[in-house]
Coordinates of N, CA, C and O in Angstrom, one line a residue:
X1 N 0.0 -35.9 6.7 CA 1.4 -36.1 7.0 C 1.7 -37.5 6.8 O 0.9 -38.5 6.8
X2 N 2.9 -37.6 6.6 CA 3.2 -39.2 5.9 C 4.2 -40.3 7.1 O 4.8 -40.0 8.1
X3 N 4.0 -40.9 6.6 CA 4.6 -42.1 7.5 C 4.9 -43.2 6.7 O 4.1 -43.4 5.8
X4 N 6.1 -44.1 6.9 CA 6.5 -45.4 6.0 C 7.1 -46.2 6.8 O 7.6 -45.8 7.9
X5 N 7.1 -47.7 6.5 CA 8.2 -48.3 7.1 C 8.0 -49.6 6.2 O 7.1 -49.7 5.3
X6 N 8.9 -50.7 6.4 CA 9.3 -51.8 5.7 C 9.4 -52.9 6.4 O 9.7 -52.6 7.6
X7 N 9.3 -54.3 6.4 CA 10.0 -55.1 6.9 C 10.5 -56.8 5.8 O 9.5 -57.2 5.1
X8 N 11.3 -57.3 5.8 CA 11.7 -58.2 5.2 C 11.0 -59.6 6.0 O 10.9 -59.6 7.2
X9 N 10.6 -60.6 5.4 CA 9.5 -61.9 5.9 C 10.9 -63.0 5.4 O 11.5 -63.0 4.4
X10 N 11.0 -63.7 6.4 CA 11.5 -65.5 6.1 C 10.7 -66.2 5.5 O 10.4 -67.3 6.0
X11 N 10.1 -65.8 4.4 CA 8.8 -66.1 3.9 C 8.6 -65.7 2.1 O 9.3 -64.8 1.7
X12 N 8.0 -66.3 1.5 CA 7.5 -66.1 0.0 C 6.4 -65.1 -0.2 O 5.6 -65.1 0.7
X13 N 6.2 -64.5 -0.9 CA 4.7 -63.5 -1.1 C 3.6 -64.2 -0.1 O 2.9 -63.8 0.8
X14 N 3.8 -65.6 -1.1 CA 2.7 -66.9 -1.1 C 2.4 -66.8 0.1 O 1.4 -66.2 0.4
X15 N 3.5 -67.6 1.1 CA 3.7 -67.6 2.4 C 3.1 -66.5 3.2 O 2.2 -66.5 4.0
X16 N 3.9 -65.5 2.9 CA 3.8 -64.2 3.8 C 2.1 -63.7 3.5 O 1.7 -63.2 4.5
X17 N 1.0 -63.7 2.5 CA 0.0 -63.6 2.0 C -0.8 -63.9 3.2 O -1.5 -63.2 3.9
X18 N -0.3 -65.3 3.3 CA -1.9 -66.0 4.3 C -1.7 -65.0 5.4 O -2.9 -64.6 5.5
X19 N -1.1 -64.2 6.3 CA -1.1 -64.0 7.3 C -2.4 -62.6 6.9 O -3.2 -62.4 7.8
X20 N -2.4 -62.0 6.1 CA -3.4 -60.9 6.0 C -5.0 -61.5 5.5 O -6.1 -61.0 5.5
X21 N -4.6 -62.7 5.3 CA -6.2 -63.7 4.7 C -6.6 -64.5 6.7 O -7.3 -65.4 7.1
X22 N -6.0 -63.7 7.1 CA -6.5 -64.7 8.4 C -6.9 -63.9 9.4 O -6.1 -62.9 9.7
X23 N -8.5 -64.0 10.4 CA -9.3 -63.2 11.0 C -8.3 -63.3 12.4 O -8.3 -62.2 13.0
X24 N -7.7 -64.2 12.9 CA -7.2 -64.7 14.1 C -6.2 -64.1 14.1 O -6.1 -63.3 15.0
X25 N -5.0 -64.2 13.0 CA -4.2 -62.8 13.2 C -4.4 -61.3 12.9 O -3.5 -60.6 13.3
X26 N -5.5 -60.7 12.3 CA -5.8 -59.6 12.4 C -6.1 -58.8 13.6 O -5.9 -57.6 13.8
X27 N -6.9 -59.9 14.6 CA -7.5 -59.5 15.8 C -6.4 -59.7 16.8 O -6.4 -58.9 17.8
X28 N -5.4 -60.8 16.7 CA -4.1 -60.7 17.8 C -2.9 -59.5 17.1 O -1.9 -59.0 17.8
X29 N -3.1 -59.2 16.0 CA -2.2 -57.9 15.7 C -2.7 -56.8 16.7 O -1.9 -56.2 17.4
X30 N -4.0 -56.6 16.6 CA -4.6 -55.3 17.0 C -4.5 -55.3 18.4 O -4.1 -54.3 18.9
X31 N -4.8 -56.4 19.3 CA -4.3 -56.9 20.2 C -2.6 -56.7 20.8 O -2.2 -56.2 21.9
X32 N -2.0 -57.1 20.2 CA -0.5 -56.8 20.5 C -0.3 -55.1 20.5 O 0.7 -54.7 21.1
X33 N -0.9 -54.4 20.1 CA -0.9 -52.5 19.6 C -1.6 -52.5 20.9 O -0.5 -51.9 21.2
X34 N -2.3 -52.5 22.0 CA -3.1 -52.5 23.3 C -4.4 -52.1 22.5 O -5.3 -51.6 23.2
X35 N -4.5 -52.4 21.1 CA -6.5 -52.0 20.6 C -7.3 -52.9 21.4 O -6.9 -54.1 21.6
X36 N -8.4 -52.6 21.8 CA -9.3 -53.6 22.4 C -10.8 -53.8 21.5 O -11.5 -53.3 20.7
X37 N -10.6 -54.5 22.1 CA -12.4 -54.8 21.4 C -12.5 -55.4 19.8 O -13.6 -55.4 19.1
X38 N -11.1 -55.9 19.4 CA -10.9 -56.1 17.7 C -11.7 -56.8 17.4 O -11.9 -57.7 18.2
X39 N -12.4 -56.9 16.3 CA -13.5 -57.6 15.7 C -13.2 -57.8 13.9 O -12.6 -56.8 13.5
X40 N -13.3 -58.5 13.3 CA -13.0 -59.1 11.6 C -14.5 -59.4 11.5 O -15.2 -60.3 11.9
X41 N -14.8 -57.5 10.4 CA -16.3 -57.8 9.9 C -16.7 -58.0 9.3 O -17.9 -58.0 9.2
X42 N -15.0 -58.4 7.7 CA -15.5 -58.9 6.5 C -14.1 -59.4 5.9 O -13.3 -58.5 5.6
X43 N -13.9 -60.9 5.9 CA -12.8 -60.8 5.2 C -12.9 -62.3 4.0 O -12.9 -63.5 4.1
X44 N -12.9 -61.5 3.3 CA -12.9 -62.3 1.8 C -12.1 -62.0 0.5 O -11.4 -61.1 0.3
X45 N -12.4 -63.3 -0.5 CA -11.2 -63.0 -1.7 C -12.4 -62.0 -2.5 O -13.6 -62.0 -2.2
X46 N -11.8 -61.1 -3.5 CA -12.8 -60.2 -4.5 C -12.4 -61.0 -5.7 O -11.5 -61.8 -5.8
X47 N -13.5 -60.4 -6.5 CA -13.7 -61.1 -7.9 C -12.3 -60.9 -8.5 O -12.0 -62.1 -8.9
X48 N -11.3 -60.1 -8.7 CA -10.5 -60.2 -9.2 C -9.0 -60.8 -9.0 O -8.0 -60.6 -9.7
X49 N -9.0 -61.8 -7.3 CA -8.4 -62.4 -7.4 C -7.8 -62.1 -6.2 O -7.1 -62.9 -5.5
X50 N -8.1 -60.5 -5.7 CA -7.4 -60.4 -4.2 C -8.3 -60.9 -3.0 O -8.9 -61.9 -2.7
X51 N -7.9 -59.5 -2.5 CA -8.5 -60.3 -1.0 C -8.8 -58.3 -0.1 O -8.1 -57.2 -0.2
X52 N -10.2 -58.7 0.7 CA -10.4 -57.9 1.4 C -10.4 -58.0 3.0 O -10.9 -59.1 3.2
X53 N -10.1 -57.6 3.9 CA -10.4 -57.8 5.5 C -10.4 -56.2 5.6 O -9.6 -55.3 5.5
X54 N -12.0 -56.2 5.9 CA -12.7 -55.3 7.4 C -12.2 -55.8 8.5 O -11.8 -57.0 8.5
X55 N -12.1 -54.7 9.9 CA -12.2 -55.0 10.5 C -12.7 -53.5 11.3 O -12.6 -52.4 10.7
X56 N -13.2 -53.6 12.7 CA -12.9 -52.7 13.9 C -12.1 -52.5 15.1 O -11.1 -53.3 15.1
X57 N -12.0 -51.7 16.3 CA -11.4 -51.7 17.1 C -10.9 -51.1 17.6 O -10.2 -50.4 16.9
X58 N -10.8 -50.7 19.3 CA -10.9 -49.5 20.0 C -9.4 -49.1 20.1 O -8.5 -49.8 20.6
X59 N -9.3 -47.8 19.6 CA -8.0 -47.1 19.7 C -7.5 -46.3 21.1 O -7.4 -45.1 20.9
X60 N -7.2 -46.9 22.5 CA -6.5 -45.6 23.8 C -5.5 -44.9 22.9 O -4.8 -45.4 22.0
X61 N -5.5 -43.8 23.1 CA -4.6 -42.8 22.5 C -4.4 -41.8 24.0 O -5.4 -41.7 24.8
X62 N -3.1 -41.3 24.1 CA -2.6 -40.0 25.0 C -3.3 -38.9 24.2 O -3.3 -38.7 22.9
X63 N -3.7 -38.3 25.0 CA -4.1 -36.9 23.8 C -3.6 -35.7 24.6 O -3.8 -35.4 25.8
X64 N -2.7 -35.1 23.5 CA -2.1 -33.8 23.9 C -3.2 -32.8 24.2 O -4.2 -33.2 23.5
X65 N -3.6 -31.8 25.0 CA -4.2 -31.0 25.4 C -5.1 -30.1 24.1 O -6.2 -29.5 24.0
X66 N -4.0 -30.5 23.0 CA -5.2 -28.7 21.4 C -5.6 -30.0 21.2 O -6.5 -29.8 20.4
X67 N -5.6 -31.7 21.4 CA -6.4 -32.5 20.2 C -7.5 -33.0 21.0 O -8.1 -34.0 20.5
X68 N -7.8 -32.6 22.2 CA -8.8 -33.2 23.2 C -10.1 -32.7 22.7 O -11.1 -33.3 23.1
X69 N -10.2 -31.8 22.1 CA -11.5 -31.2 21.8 C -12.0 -31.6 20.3 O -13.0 -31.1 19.8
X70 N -11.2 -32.7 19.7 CA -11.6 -33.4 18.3 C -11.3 -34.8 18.3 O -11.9 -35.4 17.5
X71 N -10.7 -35.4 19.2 CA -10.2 -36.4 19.7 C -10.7 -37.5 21.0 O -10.5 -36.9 22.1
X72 N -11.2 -38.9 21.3 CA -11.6 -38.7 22.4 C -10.7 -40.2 23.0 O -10.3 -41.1 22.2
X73 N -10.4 -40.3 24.4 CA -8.9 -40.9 24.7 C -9.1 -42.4 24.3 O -8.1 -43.0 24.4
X74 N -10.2 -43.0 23.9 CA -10.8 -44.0 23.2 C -11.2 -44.2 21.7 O -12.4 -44.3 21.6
X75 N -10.8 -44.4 20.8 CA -12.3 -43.9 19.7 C -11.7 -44.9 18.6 O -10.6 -45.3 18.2
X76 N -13.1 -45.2 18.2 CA -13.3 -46.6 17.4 C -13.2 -46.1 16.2 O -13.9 -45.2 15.7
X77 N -12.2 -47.0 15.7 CA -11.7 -47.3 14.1 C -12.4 -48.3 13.7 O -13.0 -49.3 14.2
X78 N -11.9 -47.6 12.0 CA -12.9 -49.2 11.7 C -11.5 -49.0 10.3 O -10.8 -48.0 10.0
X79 N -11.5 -50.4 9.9 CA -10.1 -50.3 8.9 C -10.5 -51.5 8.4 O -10.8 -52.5 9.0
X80 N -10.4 -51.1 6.6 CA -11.0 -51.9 5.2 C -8.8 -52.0 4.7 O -8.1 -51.0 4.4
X81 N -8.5 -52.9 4.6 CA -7.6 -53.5 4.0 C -7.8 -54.3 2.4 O -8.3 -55.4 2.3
X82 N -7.4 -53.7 1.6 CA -8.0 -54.3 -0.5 C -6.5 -54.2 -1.1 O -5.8 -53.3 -1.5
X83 N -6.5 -55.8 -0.7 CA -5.4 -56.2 -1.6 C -5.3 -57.1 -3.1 O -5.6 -58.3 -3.0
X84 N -4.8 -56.6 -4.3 CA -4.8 -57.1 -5.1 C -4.6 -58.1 -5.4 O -4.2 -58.8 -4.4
X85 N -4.7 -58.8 -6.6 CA -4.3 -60.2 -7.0 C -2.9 -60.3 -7.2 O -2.3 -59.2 -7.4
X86 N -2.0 -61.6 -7.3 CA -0.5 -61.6 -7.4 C -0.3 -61.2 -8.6 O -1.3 -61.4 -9.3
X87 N 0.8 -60.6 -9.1 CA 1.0 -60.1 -10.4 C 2.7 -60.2 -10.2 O 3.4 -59.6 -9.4
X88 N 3.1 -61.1 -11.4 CA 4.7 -60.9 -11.1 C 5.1 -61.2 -9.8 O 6.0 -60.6 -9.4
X89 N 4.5 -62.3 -8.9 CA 5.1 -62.5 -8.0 C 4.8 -61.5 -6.7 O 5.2 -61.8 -5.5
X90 N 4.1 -60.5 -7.0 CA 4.2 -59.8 -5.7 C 2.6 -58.9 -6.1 O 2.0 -59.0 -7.1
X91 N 2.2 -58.1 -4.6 CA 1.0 -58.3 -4.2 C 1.2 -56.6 -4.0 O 2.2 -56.0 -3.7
X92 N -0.3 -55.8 -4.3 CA 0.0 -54.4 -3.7 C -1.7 -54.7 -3.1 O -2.5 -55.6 -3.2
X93 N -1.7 -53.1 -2.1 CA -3.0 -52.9 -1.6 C -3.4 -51.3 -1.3 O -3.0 -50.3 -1.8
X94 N -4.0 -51.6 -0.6 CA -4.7 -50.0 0.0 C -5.4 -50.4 0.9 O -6.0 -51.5 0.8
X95 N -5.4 -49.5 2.2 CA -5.8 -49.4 3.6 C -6.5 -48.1 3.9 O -6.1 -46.9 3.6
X96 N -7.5 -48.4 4.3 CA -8.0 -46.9 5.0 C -8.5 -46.9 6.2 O -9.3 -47.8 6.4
X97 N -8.2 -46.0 7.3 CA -8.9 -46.1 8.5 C -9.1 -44.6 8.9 O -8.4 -43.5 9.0
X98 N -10.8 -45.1 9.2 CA -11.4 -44.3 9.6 C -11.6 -44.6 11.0 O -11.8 -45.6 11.6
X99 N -11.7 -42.7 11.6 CA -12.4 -42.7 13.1 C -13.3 -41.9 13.2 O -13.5 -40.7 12.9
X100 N -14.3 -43.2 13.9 CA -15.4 -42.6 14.0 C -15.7 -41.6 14.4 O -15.0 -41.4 15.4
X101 N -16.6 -40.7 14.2 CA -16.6 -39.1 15.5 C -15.5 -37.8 15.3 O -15.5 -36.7 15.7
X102 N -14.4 -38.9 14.3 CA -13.7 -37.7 14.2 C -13.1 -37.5 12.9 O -12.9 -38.4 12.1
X103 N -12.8 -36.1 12.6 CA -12.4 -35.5 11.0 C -11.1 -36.4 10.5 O -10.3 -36.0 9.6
X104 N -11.0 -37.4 11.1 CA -9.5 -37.9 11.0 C -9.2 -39.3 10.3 O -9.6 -40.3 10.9
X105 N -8.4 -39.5 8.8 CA -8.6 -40.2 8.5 C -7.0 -41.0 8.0 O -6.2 -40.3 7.5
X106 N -6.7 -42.3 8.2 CA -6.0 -42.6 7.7 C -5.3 -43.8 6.4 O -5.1 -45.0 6.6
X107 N -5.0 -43.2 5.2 CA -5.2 -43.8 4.5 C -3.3 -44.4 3.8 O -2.2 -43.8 4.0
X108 N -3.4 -45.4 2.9 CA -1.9 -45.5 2.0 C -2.0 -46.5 1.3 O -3.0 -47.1 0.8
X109 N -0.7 -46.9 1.3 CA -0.9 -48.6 0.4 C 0.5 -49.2 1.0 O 1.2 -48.8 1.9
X110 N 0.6 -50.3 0.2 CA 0.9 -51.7 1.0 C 1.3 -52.6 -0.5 O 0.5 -52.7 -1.5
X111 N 2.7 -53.2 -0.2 CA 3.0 -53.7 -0.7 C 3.9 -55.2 -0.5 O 4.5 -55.2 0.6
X112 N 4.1 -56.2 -1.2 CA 4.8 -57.7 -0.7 C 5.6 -57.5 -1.8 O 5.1 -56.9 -2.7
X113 N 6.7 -57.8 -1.9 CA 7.5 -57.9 -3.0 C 9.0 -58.8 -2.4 O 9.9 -58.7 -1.5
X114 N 8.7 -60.1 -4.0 CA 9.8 -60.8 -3.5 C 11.2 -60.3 -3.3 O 11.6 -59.3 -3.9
X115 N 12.0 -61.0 -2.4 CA 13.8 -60.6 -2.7 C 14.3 -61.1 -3.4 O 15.4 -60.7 -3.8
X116 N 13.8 -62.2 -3.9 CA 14.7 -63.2 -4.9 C 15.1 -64.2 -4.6 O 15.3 -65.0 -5.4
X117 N 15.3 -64.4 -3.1 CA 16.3 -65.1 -2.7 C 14.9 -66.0 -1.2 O 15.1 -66.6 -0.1
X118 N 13.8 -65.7 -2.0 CA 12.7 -67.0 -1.3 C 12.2 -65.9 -0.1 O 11.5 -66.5 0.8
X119 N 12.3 -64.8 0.0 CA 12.2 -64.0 1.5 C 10.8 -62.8 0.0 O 10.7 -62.8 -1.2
X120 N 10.0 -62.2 1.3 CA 8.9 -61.7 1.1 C 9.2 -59.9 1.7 O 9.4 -59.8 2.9
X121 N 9.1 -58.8 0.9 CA 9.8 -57.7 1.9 C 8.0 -56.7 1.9 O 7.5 -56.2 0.9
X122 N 7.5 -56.6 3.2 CA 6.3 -55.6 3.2 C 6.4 -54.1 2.9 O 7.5 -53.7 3.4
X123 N 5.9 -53.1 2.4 CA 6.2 -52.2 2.1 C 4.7 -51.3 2.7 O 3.6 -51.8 2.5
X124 N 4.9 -50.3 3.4 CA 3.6 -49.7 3.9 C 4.2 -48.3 3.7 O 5.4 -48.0 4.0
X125 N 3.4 -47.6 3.1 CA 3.5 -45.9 2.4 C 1.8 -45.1 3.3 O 0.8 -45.3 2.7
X126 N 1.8 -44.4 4.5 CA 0.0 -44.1 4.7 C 0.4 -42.6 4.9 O 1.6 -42.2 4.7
X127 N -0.7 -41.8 5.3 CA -1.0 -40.2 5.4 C -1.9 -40.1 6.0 O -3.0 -40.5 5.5
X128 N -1.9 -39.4 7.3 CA -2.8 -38.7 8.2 C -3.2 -37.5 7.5 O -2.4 -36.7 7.0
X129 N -4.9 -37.4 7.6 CA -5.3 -36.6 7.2 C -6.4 -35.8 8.5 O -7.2 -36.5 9.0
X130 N -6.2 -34.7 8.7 CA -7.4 -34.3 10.0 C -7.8 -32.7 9.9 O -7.4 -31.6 10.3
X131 N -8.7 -33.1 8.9 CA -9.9 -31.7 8.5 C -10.7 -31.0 9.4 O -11.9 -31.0 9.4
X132 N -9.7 -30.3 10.3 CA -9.9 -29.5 11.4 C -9.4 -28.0 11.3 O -8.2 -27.9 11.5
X133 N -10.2 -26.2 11.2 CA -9.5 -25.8 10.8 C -8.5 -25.3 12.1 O -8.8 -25.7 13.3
X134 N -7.4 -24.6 11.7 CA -6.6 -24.0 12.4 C -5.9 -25.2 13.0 O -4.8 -25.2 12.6
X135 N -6.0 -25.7 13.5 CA -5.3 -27.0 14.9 C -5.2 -28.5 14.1 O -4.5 -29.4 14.7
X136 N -5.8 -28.9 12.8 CA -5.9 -29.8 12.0 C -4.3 -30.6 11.6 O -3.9 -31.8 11.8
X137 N -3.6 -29.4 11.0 CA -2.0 -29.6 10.9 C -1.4 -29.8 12.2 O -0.2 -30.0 12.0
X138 N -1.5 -29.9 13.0 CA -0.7 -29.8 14.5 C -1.4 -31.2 14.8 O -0.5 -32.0 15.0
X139 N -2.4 -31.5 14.9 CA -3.2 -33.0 15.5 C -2.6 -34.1 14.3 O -2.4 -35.2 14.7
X140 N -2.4 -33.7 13.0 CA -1.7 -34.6 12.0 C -0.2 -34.6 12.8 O 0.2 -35.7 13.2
X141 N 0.3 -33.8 12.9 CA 1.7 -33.8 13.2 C 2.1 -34.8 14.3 O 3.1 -35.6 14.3
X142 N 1.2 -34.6 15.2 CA 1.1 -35.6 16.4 C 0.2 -36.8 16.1 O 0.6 -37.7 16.9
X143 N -0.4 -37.2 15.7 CA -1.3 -38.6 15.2 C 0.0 -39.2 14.1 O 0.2 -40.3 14.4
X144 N 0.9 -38.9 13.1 CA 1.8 -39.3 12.6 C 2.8 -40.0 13.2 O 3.4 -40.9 12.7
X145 N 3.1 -39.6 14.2 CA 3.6 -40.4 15.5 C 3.4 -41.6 15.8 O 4.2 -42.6 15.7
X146 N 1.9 -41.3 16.2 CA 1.5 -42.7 16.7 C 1.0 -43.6 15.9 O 0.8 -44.7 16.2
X147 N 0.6 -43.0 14.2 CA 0.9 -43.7 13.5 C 1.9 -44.7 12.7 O 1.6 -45.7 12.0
X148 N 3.0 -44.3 12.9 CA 4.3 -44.3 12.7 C 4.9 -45.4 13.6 O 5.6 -46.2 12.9
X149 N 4.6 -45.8 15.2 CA 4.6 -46.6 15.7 C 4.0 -47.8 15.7 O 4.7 -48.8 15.8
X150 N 2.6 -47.6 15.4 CA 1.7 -48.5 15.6 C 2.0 -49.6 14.1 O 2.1 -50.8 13.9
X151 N 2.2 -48.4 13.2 CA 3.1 -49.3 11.7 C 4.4 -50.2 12.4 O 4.3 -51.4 12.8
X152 N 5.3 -49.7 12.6 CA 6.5 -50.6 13.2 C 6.0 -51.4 14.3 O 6.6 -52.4 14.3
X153 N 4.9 -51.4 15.5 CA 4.5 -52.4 15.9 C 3.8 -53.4 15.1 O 4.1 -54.6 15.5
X154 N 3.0 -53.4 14.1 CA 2.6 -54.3 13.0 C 3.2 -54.5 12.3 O 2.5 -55.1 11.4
X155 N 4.3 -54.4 11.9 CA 5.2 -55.1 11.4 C 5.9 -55.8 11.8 O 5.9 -56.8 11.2
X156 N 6.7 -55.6 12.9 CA 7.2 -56.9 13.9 C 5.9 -57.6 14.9 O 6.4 -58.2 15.8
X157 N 4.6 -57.7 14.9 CA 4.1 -58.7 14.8 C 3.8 -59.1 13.8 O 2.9 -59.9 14.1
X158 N 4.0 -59.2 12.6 CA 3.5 -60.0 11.4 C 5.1 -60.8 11.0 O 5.0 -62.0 10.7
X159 N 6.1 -60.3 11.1 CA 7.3 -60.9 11.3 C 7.1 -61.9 12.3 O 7.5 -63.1 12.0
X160 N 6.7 -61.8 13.2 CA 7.0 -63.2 14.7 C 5.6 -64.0 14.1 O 5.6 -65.2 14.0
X161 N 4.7 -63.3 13.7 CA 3.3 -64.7 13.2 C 4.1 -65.2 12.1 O 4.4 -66.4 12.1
X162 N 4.6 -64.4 11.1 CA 4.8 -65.4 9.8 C 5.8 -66.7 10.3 O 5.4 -67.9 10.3
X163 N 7.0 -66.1 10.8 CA 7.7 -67.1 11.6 C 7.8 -68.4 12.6 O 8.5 -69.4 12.7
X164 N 6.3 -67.4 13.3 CA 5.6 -68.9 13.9 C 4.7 -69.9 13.4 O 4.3 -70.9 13.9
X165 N 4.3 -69.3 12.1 CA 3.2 -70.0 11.5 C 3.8 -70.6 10.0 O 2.9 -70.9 9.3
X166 N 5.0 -70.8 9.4 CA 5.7 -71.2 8.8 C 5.6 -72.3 8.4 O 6.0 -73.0 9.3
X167 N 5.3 -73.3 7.2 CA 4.8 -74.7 6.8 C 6.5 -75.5 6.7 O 6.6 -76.6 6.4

C-alpha cells in the first residue's frame, strides 16, 4: 500500500543535502518520531558520488488486535537510505526498511528538486509491503497509516533542522 508526501526547504539541494549526510540529525529525527534506541551504522559517500546512511531503531507501535500475532508492540527496524549523486541540480534516492522478526517491509524513493527560486522541495513516494497470508492486506492497510505519519513527522523535522542549521 502506498504513501507520499512532500515538503518545500528554505534551502538549496546543496544546503538541504547535508542534513541527510549527518549521523546527529538522523538519530534526533528518529528521536522526535518517539523511536528509541537510534543508532547511525553506516553513513558514507559511494563511489559514484552519492551518499549512504544505515541506520537502526526501536519502533512502539499500537497494534490493532489481527496484527498482534505478526507484529510485536516494539520491533527493531533497521533502515539503509542510497542517495544518488547531484545531477541537474537535484538529488534522487531509495530507502528500505526492514523489520526485523517480521514479514514487513518498507520500501520507495526520495527525491530534492530545486524550485528555482533558491528553495529545495523533498519528494518521498514508499509502499508497505506485509507477506502474510490472509490478514497481510489488512496489517498493510493499517501500517500505511502510520507510515504515512511518521513520513509527515520527518518532514517537518527536516524542515525545522534545515532552518536551524542554515549557513
Amino acid at each position: 500500500m502506498e504513501f507520499s508526501a512532500s515538503e518545500t526547504y528554505e534551502a538549496d539541494v546543496a544546503t538541504a543535502f547535508m542534513l541527510f549526510q549527518d549521523a546527529e540529525a538522523t538519530v534526533a529525527r528518529a528521536e522526535s518520531l518517539g523511536h528509541k534506541d537510534a543508532e547511525v551504522l553506516a553513513n558514507e559517500a559511494s563511489p559514484d558520488g552519492g551518499w549512504v546512511i544505515r541506520s537502526k531503531r526501536t519502533v512502539p507501535l499500537e497494534l490493532p488486535g489481527f496484527a498482534k500475532k505478526v507484529l510485536k508492540p516494539n520491533n527493531l527496524t533497521t533502515q539503509t537510505d542510497t542517495w544518488g549523486p547531484e545531477v541537474d541540480g537535484r538529488r534522487e534516492g531509495t530507502f528500505v526498511i526492514e523489520v526485523q522478526g517480521a514479514p514487513m517491509r518498507v520500501s520507495g524513493t526520495m527525491r530534492l528538486d530545486p524550485t528555482g527560486d533558491g528553495r529545495a522541495t523533498q519528494s518521498v513516494k514508499g509502499d508497505v509491503e506485509v507477506k502474510v497470508p490472509l490478514i497481510g492486506g489488512k496489517i498493510a492497510a493499517w501500517a500505511v497509516g502510520d507510515a504515512q505519519k511518521a513520513l509527515e513527522g520527518e518532514l517537518a523535522f527536516n524542515k525545522r533542522w534545515i532552518e536551524d542549521h542554515r549557513g
